[in-house]
């Protein structure tokens, strides 16, 4: 996952820098997480609160056309979940744990984003009492998808 930044990734990183520059001098909680979600989705709200508790500055936008949001941000169809976020130029799809996002931000990996497809029970925002095994995937613009982190639980 090495190489030059794509033009889209360069633009996203530049926009993230612009936002951070505009915030200079203000009380900044941490990385800005722009989150798009359906206005009626409670698990998305719970995931946003999970990010806030991990130090992210979460800005939530309601959208009834989440398909368009996912297409605009290049989320591969097989990785789709309920909400989409952009953090420091990376696209974050679904119930990705904050710790994985923080690790990604610290590594500056050459990926487009991270995703947890579907809505696995036990992932952040989906604490229902049941716990499923699930994986966090990293993807690149060329379509390459790799496992970034696995979460397994004893029965």
Coordinates of C-alpha atoms in Angstrom, one line a residue:
X1 CA 0.0 0.0 0.0
X2 CA 2.8 2.4 -1.0
X3 CA 3.1 4.9 -3.7
X4 CA 2.2 8.4 -4.7
X5 CA -1.0 10.1 -3.5
X6 CA -3.7 10.0 -6.1
X7 CA -5.2 13.4 -7.1
X8 CA -8.4 12.7 -5.1
X9 CA -6.3 11.8 -2.0
X10 CA -4.2 14.9 -2.5
X11 CA -7.3 17.0 -2.7
X12 CA -8.8 15.4 0.4
X13 CA -5.6 15.9 2.4
X14 CA -5.4 19.5 1.2
X15 CA -9.0 20.2 2.3
X16 CA -8.3 18.6 5.7
X17 CA -5.3 20.9 6.1
X18 CA -7.4 23.9 5.1
X19 CA -10.1 23.0 7.7
X20 CA -7.4 22.5 10.4
X21 CA -5.8 25.8 9.4
X22 CA -9.1 27.6 9.7
X23 CA -9.5 26.1 13.2
X24 CA -6.1 27.3 14.4
X25 CA -6.4 29.3 17.6
X26 CA -9.7 27.6 18.5
X27 CA -10.2 24.8 21.0
X28 CA -9.7 21.8 18.8
X29 CA -10.8 18.5 20.2
X30 CA -9.0 16.3 17.7
X31 CA -9.3 15.1 14.1
X32 CA -12.5 16.4 12.4
X33 CA -14.9 13.6 11.4
X34 CA -17.5 14.7 8.8
X35 CA -20.2 12.0 9.2
X36 CA -23.1 11.5 6.8
X37 CA -26.1 9.4 8.1
X38 CA -29.7 8.8 7.5
X39 CA -31.6 11.2 9.9
X40 CA -33.5 8.3 11.5
X41 CA -30.6 6.0 12.1
X42 CA -29.8 5.5 15.8
X43 CA -26.8 3.2 15.4
X44 CA -25.1 5.9 13.3
X45 CA -25.6 8.4 16.2
X46 CA -24.2 5.9 18.6
X47 CA -21.1 5.5 16.4
X48 CA -20.6 9.3 16.2
X49 CA -20.7 9.4 20.0
X50 CA -18.1 6.6 20.1
X51 CA -15.9 8.8 18.0
X52 CA -16.5 11.8 20.2
X53 CA -15.6 9.8 23.3
X54 CA -12.3 8.9 21.5
X55 CA -11.4 12.6 21.0
X56 CA -12.7 13.2 17.5
X57 CA -14.5 16.5 16.6
X58 CA -17.6 15.0 15.0
X59 CA -19.8 17.0 12.6
X60 CA -23.0 15.1 11.6
X61 CA -24.9 15.7 8.3
X62 CA -28.3 14.1 7.7
X63 CA -28.9 12.7 4.2
X64 CA -31.7 10.7 2.8
X65 CA -29.6 9.7 -0.2
X66 CA -26.8 7.8 1.3
X67 CA -26.2 5.9 -1.9
X68 CA -25.1 9.2 -3.5
X69 CA -22.8 10.0 -0.6
X70 CA -21.1 6.6 -0.8
X71 CA -20.7 6.9 -4.6
X72 CA -19.3 10.4 -4.2
X73 CA -16.6 9.1 -1.8
X74 CA -15.8 6.0 -3.8
X75 CA -17.0 3.4 -1.3
X76 CA -16.8 -0.1 -3.0
X77 CA -20.2 -1.7 -3.2
X78 CA -19.1 -4.8 -1.3
X79 CA -18.0 -2.6 1.7
X80 CA -21.2 -0.6 2.1
X81 CA -22.7 0.0 5.6
X82 CA -25.1 2.5 7.0
X83 CA -23.0 5.7 7.5
X84 CA -20.0 7.3 5.8
X85 CA -17.4 9.7 7.2
X86 CA -14.3 11.5 6.0
X87 CA -11.5 12.0 8.5
X88 CA -8.2 13.6 7.4
X89 CA -8.9 12.7 3.8
X90 CA -9.7 9.0 4.5
X91 CA -13.2 7.6 3.9
X92 CA -14.5 5.7 6.8
X93 CA -17.5 3.4 6.1
X94 CA -19.7 1.9 8.8
X95 CA -18.9 0.9 12.3
X96 CA -15.1 1.1 12.3
X97 CA -13.7 1.3 15.8
X98 CA -12.0 4.6 16.7
X99 CA -8.8 2.8 17.6
X100 CA -8.4 1.6 14.0
X101 CA -9.1 5.1 12.7
X102 CA -6.5 6.5 15.1
X103 CA -4.0 3.8 14.0
X104 CA -4.7 4.7 10.3
X105 CA -4.2 8.4 10.9
X106 CA -0.9 7.7 12.7
X107 CA 0.4 5.6 9.8
X108 CA -0.6 7.8 6.9
X109 CA -1.2 4.6 4.9
X110 CA -1.8 5.0 1.2
X111 CA -5.3 3.7 1.2
X112 CA -8.6 5.4 0.4
X113 CA -10.3 4.3 3.6
X114 CA -11.5 1.8 6.1
X115 CA -14.8 -0.1 6.2
X116 CA -16.8 -2.5 8.3
X117 CA -19.4 -3.8 5.8
X118 CA -23.0 -4.4 7.0
X119 CA -23.8 -3.8 10.7
X120 CA -22.1 -6.4 12.8
X121 CA -23.4 -6.7 16.4
X122 CA -20.8 -5.8 18.9
X123 CA -19.1 -3.2 16.7
X124 CA -19.1 0.4 18.0
X125 CA -22.6 1.8 17.7
X126 CA -24.1 -1.8 17.4
X127 CA -23.8 -2.8 21.1
X128 CA -27.0 -5.0 21.2
X129 CA -25.9 -7.7 23.6
X130 CA -24.9 -10.0 20.8
X131 CA -21.3 -10.0 19.5
X132 CA -20.4 -11.1 16.0
X133 CA -16.9 -11.7 14.6
X134 CA -16.1 -9.0 12.0
X135 CA -13.3 -7.4 10.0
X136 CA -12.2 -3.9 9.2
X137 CA -11.1 -3.6 5.6
X138 CA -8.8 -1.1 3.9
X139 CA -9.3 -0.3 0.3
X140 CA -7.5 1.6 -2.5
X141 CA -8.9 3.5 -5.4
X142 CA -7.7 0.7 -7.8
X143 CA -10.1 -1.7 -6.1
X144 CA -7.6 -3.5 -3.9
X145 CA -9.2 -4.5 -0.6
X146 CA -7.2 -6.0 2.3
X147 CA -8.1 -6.9 5.9
X148 CA -6.9 -4.2 8.2
X149 CA -8.0 -5.7 11.5
X150 CA -10.1 -8.7 12.6
X151 CA -12.3 -8.9 15.7
X152 CA -13.2 -12.3 16.9
X153 CA -15.0 -13.3 20.0
X154 CA -15.3 -16.5 21.9
X155 CA -18.7 -18.1 22.0

